[in-house]
PDB file of C-alpha atoms in Angstrom:
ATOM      1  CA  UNK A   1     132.979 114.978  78.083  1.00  0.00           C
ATOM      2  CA  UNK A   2     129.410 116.110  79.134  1.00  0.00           C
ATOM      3  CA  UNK A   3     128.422 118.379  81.975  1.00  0.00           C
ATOM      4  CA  UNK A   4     125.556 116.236  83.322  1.00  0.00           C
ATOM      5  CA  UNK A   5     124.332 112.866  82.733  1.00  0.00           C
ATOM      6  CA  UNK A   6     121.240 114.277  80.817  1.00  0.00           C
ATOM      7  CA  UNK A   7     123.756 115.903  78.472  1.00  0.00           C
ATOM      8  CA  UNK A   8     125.331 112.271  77.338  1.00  0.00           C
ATOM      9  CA  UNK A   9     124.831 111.720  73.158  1.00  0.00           C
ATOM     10  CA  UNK A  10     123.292 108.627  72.499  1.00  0.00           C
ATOM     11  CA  UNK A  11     124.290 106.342  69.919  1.00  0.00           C
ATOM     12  CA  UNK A  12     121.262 108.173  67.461  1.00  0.00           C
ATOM     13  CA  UNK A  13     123.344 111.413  67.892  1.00  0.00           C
ATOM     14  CA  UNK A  14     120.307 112.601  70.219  1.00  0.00           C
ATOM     15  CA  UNK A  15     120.558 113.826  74.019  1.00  0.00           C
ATOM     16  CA  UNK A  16     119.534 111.473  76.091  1.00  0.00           C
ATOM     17  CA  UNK A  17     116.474 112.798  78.429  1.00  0.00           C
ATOM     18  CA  UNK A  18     115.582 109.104  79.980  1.00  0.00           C
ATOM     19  CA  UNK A  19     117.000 110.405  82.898  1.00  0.00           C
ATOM     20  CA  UNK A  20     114.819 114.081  82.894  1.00  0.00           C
ATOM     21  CA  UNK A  21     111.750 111.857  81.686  1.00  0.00           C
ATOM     22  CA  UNK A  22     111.902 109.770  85.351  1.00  0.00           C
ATOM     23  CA  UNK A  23     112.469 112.959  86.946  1.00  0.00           C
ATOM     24  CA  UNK A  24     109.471 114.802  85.992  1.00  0.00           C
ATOM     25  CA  UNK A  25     107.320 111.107  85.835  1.00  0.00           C
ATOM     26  CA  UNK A  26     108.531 110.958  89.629  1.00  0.00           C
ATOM     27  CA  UNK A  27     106.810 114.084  91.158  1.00  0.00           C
ATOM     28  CA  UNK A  28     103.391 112.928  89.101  1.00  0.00           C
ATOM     29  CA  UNK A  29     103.724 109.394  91.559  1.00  0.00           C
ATOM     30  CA  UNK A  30     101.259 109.810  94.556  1.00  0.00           C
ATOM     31  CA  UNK A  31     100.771 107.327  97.033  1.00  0.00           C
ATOM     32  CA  UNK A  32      97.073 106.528  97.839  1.00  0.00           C
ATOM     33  CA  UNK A  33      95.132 104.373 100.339  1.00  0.00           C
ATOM     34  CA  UNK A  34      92.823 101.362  98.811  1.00  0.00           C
ATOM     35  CA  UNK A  35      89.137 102.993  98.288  1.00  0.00           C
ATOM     36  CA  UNK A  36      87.821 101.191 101.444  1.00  0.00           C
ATOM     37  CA  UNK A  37      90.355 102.603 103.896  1.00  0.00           C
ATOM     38  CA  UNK A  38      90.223 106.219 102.575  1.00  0.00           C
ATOM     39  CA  UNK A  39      87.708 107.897 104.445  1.00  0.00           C
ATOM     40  CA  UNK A  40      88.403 111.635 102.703  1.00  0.00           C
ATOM     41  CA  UNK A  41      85.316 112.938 100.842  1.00  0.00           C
ATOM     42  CA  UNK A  42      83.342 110.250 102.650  1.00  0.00           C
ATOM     43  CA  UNK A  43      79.575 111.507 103.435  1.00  0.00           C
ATOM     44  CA  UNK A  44      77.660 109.336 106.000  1.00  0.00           C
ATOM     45  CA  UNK A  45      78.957 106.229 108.943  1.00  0.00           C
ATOM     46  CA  UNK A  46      82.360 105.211 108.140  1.00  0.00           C
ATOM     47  CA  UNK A  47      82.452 101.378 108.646  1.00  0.00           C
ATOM     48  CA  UNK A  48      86.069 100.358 110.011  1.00  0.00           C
ATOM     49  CA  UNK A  49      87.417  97.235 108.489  1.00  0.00           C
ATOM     50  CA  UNK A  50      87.398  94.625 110.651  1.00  0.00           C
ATOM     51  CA  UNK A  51      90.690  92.602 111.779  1.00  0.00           C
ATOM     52  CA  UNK A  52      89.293  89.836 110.797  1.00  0.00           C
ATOM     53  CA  UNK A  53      90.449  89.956 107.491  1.00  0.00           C
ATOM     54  CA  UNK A  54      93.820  88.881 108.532  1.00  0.00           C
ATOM     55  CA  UNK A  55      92.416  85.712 108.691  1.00  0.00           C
ATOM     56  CA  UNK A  56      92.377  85.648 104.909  1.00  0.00           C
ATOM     57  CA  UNK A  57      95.984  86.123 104.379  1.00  0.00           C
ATOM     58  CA  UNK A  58      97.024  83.759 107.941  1.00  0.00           C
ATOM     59  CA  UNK A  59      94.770  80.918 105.433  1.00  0.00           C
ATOM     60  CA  UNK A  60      96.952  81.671 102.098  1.00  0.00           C
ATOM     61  CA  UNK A  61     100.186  81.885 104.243  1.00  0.00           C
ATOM     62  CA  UNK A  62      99.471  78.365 105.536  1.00  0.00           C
ATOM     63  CA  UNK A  63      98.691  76.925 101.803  1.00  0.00           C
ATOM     64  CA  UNK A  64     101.522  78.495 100.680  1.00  0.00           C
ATOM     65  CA  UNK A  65     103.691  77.285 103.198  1.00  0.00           C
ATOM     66  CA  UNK A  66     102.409  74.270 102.885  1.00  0.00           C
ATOM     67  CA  UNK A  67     102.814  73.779  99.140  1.00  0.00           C
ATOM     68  CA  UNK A  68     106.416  74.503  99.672  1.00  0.00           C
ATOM     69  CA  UNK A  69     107.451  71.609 102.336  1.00  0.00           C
ATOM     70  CA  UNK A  70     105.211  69.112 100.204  1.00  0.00           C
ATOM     71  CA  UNK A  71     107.328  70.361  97.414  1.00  0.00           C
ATOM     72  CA  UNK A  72     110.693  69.918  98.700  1.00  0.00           C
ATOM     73  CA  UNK A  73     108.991  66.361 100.225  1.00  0.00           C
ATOM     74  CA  UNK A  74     108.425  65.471  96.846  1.00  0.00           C
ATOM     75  CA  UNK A  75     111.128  66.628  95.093  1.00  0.00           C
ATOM     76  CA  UNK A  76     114.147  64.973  97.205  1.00  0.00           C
ATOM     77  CA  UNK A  77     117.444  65.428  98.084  1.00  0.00           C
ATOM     78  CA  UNK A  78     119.010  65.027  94.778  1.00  0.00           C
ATOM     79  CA  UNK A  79     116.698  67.994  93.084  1.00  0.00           C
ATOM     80  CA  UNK A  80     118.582  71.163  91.781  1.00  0.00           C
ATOM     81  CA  UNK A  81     115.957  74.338  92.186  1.00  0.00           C
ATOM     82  CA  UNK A  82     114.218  73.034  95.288  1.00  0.00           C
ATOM     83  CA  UNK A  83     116.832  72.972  98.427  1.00  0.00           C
ATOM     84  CA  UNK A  84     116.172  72.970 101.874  1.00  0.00           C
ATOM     85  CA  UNK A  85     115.351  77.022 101.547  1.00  0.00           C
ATOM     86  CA  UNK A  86     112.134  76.162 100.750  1.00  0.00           C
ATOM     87  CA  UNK A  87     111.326  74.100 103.715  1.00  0.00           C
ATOM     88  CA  UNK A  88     112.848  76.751 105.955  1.00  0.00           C
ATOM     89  CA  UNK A  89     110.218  79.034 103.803  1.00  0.00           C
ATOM     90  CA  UNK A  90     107.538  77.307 104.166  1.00  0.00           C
ATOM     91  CA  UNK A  91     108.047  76.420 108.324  1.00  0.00           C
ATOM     92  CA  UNK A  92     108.254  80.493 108.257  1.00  0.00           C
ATOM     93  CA  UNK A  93     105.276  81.025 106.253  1.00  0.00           C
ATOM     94  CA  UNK A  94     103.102  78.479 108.261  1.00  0.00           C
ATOM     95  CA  UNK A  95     104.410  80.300 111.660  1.00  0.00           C
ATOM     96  CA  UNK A  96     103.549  83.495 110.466  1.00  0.00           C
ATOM     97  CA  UNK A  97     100.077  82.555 108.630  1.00  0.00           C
ATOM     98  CA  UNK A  98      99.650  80.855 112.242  1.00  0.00           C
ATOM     99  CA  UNK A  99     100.405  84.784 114.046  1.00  0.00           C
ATOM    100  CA  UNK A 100      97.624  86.130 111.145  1.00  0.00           C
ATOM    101  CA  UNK A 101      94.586  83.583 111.574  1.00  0.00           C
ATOM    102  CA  UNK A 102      95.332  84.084 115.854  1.00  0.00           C
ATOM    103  CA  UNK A 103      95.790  87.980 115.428  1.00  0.00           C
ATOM    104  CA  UNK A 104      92.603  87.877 113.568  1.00  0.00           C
ATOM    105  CA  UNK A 105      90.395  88.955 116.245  1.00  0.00           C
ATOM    106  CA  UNK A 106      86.467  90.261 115.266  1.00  0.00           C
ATOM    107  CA  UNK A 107      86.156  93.903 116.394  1.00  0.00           C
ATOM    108  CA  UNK A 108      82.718  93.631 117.734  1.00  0.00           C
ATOM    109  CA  UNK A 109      82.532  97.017 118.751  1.00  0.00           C
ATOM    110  CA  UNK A 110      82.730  99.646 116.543  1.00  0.00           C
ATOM    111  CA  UNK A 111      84.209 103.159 117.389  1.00  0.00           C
ATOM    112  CA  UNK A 112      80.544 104.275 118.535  1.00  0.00           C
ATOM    113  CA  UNK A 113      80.141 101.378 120.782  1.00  0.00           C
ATOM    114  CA  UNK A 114      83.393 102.786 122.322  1.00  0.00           C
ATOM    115  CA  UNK A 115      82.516 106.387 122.554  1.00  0.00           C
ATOM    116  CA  UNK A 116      80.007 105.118 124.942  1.00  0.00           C
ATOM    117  CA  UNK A 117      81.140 103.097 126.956  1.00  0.00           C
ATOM    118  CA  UNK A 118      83.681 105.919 127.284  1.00  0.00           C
ATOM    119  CA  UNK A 119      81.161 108.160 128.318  1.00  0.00           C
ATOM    120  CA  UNK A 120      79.649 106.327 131.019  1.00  0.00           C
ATOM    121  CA  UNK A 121      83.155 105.648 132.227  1.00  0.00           C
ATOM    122  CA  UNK A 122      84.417 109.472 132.783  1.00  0.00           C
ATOM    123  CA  UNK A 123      82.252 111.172 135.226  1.00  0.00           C
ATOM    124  CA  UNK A 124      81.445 113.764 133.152  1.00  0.00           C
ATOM    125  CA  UNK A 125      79.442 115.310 130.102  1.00  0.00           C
ATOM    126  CA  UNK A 126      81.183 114.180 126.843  1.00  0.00           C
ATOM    127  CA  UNK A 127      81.237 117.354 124.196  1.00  0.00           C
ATOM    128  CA  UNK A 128      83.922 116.500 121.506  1.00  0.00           C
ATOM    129  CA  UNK A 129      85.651 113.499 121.216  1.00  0.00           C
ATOM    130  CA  UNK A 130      87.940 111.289 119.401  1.00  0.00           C
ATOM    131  CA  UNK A 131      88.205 107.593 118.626  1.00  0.00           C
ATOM    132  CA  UNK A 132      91.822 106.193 117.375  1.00  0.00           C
ATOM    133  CA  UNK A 133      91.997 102.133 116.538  1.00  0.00           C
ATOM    134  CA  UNK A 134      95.347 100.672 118.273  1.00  0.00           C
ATOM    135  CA  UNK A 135      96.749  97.631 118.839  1.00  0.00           C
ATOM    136  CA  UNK A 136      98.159  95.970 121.884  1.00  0.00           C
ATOM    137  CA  UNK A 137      99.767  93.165 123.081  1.00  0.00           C
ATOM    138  CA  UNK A 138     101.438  90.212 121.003  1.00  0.00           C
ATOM    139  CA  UNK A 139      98.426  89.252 120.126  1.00  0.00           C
ATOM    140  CA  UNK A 140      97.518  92.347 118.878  1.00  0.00           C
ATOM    141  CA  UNK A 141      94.120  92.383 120.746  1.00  0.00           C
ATOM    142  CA  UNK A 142      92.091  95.822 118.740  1.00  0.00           C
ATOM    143  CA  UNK A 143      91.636  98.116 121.246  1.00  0.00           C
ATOM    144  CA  UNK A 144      90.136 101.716 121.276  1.00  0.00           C
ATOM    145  CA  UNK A 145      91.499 104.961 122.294  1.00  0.00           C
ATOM    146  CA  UNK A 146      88.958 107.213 122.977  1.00  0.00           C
ATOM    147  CA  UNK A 147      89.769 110.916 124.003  1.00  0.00           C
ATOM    148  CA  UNK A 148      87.020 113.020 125.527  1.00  0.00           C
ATOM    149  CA  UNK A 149      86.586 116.692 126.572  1.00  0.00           C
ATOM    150  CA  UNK A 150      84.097 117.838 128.964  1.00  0.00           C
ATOM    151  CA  UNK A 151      80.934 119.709 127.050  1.00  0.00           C
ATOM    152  CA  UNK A 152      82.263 123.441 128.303  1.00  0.00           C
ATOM    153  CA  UNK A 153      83.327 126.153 126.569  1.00  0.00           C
ATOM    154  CA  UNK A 154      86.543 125.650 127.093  1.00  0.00           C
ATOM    155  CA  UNK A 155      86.237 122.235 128.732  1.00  0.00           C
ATOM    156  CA  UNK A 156      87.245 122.151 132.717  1.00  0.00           C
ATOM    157  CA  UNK A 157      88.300 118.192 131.889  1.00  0.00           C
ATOM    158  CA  UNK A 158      89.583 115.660 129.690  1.00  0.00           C
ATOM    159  CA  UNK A 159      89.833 112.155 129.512  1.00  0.00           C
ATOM    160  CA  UNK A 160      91.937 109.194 127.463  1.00  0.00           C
ATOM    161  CA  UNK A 161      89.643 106.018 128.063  1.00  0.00           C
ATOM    162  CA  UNK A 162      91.211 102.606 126.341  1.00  0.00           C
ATOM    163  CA  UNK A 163      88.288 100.478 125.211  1.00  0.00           C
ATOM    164  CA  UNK A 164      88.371  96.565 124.010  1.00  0.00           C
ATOM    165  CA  UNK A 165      87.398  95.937 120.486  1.00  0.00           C
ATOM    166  CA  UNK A 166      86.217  92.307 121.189  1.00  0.00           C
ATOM    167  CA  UNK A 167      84.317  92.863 124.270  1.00  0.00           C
ATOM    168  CA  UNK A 168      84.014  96.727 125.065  1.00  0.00           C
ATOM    169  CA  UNK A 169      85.772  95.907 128.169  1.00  0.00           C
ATOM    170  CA  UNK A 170      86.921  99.227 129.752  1.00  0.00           C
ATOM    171  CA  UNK A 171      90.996  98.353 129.432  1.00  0.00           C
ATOM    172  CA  UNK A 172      92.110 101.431 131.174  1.00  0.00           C
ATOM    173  CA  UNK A 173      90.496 105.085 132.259  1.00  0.00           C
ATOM    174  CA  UNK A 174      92.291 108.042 133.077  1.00  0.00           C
ATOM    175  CA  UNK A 175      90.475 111.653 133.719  1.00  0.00           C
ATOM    176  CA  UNK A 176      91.971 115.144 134.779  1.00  0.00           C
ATOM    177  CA  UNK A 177      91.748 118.576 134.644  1.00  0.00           C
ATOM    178  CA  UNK A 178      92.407 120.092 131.308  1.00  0.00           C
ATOM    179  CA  UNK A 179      95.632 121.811 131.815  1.00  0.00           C
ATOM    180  CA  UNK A 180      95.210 123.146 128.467  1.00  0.00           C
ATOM    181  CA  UNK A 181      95.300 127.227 128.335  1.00  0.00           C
ATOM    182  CA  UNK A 182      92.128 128.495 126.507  1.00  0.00           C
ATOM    183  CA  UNK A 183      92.325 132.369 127.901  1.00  0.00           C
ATOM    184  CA  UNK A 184      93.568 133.106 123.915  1.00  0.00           C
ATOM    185  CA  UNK A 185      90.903 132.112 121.969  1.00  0.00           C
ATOM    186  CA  UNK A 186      87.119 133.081 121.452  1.00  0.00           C
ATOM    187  CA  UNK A 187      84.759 130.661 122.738  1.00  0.00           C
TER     188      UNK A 187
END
C-alpha cells in the first residue's frame, strides 16, 4: 500500500506525479484584472469605465432570453431536450437583462468632477483627498465617495462628501474635526 497518493504506481510501473504537477502548476495561477480596469503602473488620467456598459450585456441577456422562449414556442410540448426549463430561463434572463439595460446609468461625472464639487461643499481648504466609486440603491444609481482632509499639517478636519455620478448632485455631506492623533509623527 503507498504512503501518499503521489506515491501510487501507475500501470507503466512509474510514480504517478499528476497530483505534485497540479500542485506546483497551482501556486504559478495568479488572478489578474482585465488591462482596462488595472490602473497599477498607469502614468497619466485614469479614465473610469463607465456603467454604461452594462447596457451591453442587459441587450445580450434579452436576445438570449428571448431565443430561448421562441425556442421552446417552436419546439412544442411533445419535444425531448427543450422543456419548460428553458422558458423559465429565458423569463429569468429577460428580467435580469431588464435590471442591466435600467442599472446602466452614464456616469457623467468623473471622479474630478466630484472632488470639486466636494470641495465647495466642506467649508474648508481641501489638501489630500480620496475618491471611491459606490453604488447605491436598487437601482444601483453610481455615486461618489469622496474623503477630504483639511490642507494642514496635520489636518484640524475631515470630511466624507457622497457625490451623484449622473448629476453631481451633492447626495450627502458630513464634516468634523479630525479626531485622528498626529502628535507621533513628523510633519
Amino acid at each position: 500500500m503507498a504512503d501518499s497518493p503521489a506515491d501510487e504506481v501507475g500501470s507503466t510501473g512509474e510514480v504517478d506525479s499528476t497530483r505534485d504537477a497540479v500542485s506546483t502548476g497551482d501556486a504559478e495561477v495568479r488572478d489578474s484584472l482585465p488591462d482596462d480596469l488595472n490602473a497599477a503602473g498607469y502614468v497619466g488620467p485614469y479614465l473610469f469605465p463607465n456603467n454604461s456598459r452594462r447596457r451591453i450585456a442587459g441587450s445580450l441577456y434579452l436576445a438570449v432570453g428571448a431565443a430561448a422562449i421562441v425556442l421552446v414556442l417552436l419546439a412544442g410540448s411533445d419535444a425531448v431536450l427543450v422543456n419548460g426549463g428553458f422558458a423559465v430561463g429565458g423569463v429569468a434572463l429577460i428580467a435580469f437583462g431588464l435590471y442591466c439595460l435600467q442599472a446602466g446609468w452614464d456616469l457623467a461625472f468623473d471622479e474630478n468632477d466630484a472632488l470639486v464639487a466636494a470641495t465647495r461643499n466642506v467649508g474648508f481648504p481641501v489638501g489630500h483627498a480620496s475618491a471611491q466609486l459606490a453604488w447605491r440603491g436598487l437601482r444601483s444609481r453610481p455615486t461618489w465617495r469622496i474623503l477630504v482632509y483639511s490642507n494642514q499639517a496635520p489636518p484640524d478636519r475631515r470630511g466624507l462628501v457622497l457625490v451623484d455620478g449622473v448629476n453631481g448632485e451633492i447626495v450627502s455631506c458630513f464634516v468634523e474635526d479630525n479626531p485622528e492623533d498626529w502628535t507621533g509623527l513628523d510633519a
